[in-house]
Tab-separated table of C-alpha atoms and ligand atoms in Angstrom:
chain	number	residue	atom	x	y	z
A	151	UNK	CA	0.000	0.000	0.000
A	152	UNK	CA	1.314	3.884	-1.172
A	153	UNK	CA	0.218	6.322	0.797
A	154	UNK	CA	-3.386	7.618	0.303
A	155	UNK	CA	-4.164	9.945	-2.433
A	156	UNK	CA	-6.163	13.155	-1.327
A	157	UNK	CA	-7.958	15.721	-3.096
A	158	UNK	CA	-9.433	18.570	-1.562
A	159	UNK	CA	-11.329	21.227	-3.206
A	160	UNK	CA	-11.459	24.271	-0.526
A	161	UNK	CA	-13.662	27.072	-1.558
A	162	UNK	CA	-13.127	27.086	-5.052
A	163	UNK	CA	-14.850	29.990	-7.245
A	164	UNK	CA	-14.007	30.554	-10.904
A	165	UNK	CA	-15.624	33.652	-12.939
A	166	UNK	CA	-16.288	33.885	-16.079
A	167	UNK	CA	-16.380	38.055	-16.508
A	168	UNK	CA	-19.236	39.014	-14.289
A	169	UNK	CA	-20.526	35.286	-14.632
A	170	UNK	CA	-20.215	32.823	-11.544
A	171	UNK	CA	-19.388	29.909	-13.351
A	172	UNK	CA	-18.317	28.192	-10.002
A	173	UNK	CA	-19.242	29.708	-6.568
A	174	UNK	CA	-17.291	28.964	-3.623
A	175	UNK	CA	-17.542	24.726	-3.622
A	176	UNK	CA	-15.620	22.755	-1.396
A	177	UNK	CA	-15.416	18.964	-1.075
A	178	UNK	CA	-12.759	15.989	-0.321
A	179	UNK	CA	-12.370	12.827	-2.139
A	180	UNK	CA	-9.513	10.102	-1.291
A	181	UNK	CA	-7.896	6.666	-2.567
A	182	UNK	CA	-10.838	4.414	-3.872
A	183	UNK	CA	-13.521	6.876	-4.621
A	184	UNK	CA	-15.194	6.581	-7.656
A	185	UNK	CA	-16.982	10.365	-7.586
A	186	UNK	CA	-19.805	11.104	-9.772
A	187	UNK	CA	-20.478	14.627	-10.682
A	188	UNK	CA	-23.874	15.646	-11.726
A	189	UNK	CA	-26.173	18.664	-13.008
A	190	UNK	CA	-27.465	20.486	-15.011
A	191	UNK	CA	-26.173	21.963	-18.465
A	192	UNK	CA	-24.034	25.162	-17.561
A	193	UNK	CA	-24.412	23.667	-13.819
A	194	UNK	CA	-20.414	24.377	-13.769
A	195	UNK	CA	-19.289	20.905	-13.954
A	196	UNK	CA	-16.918	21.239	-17.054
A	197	UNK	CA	-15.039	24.409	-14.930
A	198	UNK	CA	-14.807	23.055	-11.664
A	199	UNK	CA	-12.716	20.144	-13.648
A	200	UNK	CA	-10.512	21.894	-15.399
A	201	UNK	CA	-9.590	24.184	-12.546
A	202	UNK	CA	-8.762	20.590	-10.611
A	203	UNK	CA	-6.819	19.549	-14.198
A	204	UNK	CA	-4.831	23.043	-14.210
A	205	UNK	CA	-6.461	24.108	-17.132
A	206	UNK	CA	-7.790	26.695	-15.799
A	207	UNK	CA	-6.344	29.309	-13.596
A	208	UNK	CA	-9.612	30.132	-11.070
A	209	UNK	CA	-10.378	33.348	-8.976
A	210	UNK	CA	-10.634	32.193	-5.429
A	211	UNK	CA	-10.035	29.175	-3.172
A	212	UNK	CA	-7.595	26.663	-3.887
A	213	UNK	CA	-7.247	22.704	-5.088
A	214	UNK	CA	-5.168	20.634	-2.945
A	215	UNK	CA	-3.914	17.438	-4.517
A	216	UNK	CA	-1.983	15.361	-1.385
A	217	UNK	CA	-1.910	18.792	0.403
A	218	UNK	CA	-0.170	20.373	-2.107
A	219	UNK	CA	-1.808	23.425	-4.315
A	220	UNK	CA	-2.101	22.739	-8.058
A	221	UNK	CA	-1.179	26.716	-8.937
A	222	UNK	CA	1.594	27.044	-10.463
A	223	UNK	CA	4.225	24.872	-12.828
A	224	UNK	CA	4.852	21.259	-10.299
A	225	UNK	CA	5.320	18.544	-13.048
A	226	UNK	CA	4.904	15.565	-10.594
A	227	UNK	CA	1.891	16.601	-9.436
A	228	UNK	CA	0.526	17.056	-13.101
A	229	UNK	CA	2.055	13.881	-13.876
A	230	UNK	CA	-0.370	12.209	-11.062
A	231	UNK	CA	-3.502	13.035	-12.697
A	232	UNK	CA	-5.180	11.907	-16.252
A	233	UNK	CA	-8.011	14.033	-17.993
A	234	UNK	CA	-10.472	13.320	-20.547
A	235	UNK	CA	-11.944	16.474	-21.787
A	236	UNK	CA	-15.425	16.089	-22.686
A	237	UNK	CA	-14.720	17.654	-26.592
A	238	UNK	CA	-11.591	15.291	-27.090
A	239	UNK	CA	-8.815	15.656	-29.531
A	240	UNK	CA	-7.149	13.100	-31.528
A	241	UNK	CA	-4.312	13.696	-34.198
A	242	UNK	CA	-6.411	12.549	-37.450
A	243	UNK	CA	-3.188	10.955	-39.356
A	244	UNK	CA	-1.981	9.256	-35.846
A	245	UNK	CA	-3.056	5.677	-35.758
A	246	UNK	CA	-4.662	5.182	-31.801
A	247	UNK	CA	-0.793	2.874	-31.297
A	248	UNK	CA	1.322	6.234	-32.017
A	249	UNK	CA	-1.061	8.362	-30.147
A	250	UNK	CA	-0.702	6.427	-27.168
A	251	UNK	CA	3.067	5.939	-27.240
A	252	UNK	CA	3.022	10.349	-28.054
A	253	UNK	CA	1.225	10.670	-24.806
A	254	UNK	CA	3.137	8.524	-22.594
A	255	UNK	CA	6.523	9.650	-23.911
A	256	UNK	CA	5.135	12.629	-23.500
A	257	UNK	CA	4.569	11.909	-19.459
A	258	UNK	CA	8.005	10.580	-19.421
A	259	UNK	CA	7.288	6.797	-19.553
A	260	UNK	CA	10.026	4.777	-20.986
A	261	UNK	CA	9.568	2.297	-23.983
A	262	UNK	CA	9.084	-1.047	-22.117
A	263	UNK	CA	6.615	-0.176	-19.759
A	264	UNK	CA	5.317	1.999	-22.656
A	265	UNK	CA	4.279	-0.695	-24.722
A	266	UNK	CA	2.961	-3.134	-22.204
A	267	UNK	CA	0.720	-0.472	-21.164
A	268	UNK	CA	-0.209	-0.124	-24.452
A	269	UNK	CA	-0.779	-4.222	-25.245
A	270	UNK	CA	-2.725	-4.034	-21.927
A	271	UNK	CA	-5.094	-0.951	-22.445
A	272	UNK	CA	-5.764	-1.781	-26.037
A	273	UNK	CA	-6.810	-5.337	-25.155
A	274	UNK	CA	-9.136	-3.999	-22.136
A	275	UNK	CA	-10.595	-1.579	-24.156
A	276	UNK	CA	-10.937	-4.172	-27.105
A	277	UNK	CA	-9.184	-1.709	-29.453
A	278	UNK	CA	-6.256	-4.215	-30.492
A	279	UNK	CA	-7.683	-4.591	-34.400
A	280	UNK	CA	-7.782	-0.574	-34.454
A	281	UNK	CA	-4.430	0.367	-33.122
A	282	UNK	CA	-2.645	0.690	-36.646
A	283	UNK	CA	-5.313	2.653	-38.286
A	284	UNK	CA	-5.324	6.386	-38.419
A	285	UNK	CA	-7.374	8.199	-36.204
A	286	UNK	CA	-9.233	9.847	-38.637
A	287	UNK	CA	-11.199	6.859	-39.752
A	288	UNK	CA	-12.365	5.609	-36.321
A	289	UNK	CA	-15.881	6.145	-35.193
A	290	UNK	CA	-16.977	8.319	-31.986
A	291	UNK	CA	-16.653	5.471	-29.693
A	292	UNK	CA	-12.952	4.217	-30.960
A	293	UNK	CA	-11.916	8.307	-30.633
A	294	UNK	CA	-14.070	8.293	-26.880
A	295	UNK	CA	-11.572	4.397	-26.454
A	296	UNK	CA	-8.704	5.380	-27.553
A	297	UNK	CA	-8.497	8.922	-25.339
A	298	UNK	CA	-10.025	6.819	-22.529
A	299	UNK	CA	-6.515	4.507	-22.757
A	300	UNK	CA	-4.947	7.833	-23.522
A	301	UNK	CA	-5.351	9.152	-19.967
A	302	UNK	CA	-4.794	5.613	-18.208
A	303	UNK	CA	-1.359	5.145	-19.630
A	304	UNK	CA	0.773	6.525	-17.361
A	305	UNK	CA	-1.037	5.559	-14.337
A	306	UNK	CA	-2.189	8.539	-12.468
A	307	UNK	CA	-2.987	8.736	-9.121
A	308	UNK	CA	-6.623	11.258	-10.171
A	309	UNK	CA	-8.258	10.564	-13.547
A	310	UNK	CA	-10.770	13.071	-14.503
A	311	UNK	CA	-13.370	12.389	-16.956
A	312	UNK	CA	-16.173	14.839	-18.350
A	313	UNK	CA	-18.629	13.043	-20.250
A	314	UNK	CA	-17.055	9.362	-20.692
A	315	UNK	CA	-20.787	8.282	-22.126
A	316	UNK	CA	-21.801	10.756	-25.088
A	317	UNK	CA	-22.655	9.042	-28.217
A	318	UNK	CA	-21.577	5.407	-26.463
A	319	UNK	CA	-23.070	2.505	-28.223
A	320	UNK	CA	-23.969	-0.154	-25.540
A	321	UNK	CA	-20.963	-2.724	-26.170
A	322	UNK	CA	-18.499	0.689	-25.940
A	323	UNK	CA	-19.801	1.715	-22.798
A	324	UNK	CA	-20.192	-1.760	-21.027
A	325	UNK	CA	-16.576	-1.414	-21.959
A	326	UNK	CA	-15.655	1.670	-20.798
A	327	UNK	CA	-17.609	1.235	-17.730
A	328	UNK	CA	-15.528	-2.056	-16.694
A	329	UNK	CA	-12.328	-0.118	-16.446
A	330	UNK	CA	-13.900	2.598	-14.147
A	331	UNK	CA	-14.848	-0.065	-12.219
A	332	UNK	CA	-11.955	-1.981	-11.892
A	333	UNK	CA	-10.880	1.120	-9.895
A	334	UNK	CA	-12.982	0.480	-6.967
A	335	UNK	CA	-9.908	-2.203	-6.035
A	336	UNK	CA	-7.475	0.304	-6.456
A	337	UNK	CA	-6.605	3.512	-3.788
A	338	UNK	CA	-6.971	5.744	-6.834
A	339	UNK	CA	-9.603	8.909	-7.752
A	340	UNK	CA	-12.001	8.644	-10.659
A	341	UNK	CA	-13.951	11.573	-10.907
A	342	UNK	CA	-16.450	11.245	-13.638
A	343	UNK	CA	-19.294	14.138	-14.556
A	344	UNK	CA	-21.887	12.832	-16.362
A	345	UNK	CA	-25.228	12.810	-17.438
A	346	UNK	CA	-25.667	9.328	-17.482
A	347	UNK	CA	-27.703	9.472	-13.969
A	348	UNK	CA	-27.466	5.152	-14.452
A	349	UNK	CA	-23.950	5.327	-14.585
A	350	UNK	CA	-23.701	7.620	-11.690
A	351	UNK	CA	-25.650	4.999	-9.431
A	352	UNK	CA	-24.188	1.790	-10.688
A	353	UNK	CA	-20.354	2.782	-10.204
A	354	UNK	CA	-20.077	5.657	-8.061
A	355	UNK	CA	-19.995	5.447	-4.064
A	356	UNK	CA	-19.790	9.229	-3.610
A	357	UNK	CA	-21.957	12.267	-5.547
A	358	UNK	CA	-21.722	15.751	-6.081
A	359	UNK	CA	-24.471	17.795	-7.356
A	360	UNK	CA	-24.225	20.844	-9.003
A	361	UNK	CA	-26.648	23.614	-9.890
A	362	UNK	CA	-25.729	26.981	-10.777
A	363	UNK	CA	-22.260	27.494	-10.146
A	364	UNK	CA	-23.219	25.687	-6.584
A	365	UNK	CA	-22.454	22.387	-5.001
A	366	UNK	CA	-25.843	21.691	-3.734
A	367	UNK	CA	-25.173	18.002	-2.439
A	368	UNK	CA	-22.059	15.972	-1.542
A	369	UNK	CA	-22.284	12.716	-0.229
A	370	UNK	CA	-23.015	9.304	-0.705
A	371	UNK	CA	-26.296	8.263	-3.086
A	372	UNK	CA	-27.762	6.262	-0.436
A	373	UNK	CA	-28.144	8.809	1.971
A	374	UNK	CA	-29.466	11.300	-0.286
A	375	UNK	CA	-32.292	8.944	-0.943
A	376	UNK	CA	-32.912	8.317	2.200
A	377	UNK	CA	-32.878	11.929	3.294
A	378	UNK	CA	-35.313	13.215	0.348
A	379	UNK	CA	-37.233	9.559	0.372
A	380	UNK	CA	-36.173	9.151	-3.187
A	381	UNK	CA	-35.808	5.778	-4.347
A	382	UNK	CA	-33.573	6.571	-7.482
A	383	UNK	CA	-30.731	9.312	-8.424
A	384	UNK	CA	-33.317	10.159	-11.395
A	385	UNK	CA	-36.286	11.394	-8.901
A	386	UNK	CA	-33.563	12.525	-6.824
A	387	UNK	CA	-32.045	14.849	-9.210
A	388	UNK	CA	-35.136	16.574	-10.515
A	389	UNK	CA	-35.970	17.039	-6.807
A	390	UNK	CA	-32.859	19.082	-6.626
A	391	UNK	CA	-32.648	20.806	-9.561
A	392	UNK	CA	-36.686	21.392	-9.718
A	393	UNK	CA	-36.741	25.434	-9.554
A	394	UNK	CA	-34.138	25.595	-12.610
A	395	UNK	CA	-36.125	25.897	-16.032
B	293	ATP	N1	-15.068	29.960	-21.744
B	293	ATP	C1	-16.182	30.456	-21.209
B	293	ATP	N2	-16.463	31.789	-21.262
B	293	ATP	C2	-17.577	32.277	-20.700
B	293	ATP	N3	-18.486	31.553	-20.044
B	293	ATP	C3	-18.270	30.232	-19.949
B	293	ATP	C4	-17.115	29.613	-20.533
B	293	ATP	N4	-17.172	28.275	-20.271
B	293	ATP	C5	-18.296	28.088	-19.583
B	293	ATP	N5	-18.964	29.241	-19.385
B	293	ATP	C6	-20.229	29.419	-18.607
B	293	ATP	O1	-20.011	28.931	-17.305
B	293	ATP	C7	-21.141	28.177	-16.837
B	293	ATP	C8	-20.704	26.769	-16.463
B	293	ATP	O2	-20.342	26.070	-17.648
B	293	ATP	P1	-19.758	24.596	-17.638
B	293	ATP	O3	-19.321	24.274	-19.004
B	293	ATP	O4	-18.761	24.484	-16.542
B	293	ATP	O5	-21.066	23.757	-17.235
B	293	ATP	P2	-21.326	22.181	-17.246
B	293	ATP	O6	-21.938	21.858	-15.917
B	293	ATP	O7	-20.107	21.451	-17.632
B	293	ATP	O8	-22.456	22.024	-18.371
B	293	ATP	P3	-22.763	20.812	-19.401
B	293	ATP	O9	-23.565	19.819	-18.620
B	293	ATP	O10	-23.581	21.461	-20.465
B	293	ATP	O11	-21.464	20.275	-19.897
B	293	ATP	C9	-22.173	28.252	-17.964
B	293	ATP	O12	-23.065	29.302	-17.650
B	293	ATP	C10	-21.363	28.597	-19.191
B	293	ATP	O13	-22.123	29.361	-20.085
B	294	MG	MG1	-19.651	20.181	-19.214
């Protein structure tokens, strides 16, 4: 066992110009949480996990990854996390192999463990007969496979994902949705936002809500239902969200 993996979000706010995008949200997650983030469109989702990526430099509060701050230039604390943006970017005359072996050279992995990772990630994700064709000709879910792998390579201690499920056929995300949960048995973060409110409630042991630039719930689904006498995250989440339009 490594030492446990922290991250704290401590009164985070991010503005957009006058907008609030994210207003003053503060939450903890450790080693073997599998987080799902929920809300509404514009809810702030997309924001708060960028400013957690370092994508985004935010206006108050701060993110504390192992107690250290995530402002500022510290490569081994970007190098412990992995983010899948929720528009994602592929290189269309890459095939998926080179793209994975550009992003983990990239993180500093050497060739050996490069390639295993590689064998192993392309078998999980049953992407073995696409890894020498060019990007370009895969189909949403191959891109959505082959950046999922992408951000799994080097092993980070925090993957963030916005939006694994979009566009998902039901073979890609049974797929998809294996790996995340293959993460329950490891002292790692996956932090997922998603609209898929099934997804949420199959995998995830702790939720966030968010509605307006505010984190309106944080906790675990069962209590939540228990609180509001809800007996799914569905009826639970239009409870929440229910003066929005
Ligand atoms: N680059 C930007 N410039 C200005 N406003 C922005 C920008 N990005 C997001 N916003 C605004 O910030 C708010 C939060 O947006 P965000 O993308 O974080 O929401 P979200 O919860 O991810 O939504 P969705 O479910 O649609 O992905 C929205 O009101 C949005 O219009
Ligand atoms: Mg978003």
């Amino acid at each position: 066992m490594g030492k446990e993996i922290i991250l704290e979000v401590k009164n985070l706010t991010k503005r957009y110009g006058k907008k609030t995008a994210v207003n003053n949200i503060s939450f903890k997650l450790s080693g073997g949480d599998i987080f799902g983030f929920i809300g509404p469109n514009g809810a702030g989702k997309t924001t708060t996990i960028k400013c957690i990526g370092g994508l985004l430099e935010y206006d108050g509060g701060d993110v504390l990854i192992n107690g250290k701050s995530n402002k500022g230039f510290d490569q081994a604390l970007k190098r412990s996390l992995g983010y899948v943006p929720d528009t994602p970017f592929l290189y269309d005359k890459l095939t998926g192999r080179e793209f994975l072996y550009f992003v983990g050279r990239l993180y500093g992995m050497d060739k050996k463990s490069l390639e295993k990772k590689i064998d192993e990630y392309s078998k999980k994700l049953e992407f073995s007969d696409y890894m020498d064709i060019r990007s370009e000709e895969y189909s949403h879910g191959m891109k959505q496979r082959i950046i999922i792998a992408s951000s799994f390579i080097h092993s980070p201690d925090i993957f963030l994902i916005d939006e694994p499920m979009v566009g998902l056929d039901p073979k890609s995300s049974k797929i998809v949705k294996d790996l995340f949960k293959e993460f329950s048995f490891s002292n790692r973060i996956l932090f997922i936002s998603t609209h898929t409110l099934s997804l949420a409630e199959e995998i995830c042991n702790k939720i966030g809500i968010m509605d307006k630039g505010n984190l309106v719930y944080f906790g675990s689904i069962d209590n939540l239902k228990e609180s509001l006498k809800k007996s799914n995250l569905e009826e639970l989440f239009l409870e929440i969200t229910k003066n929005d339009n």
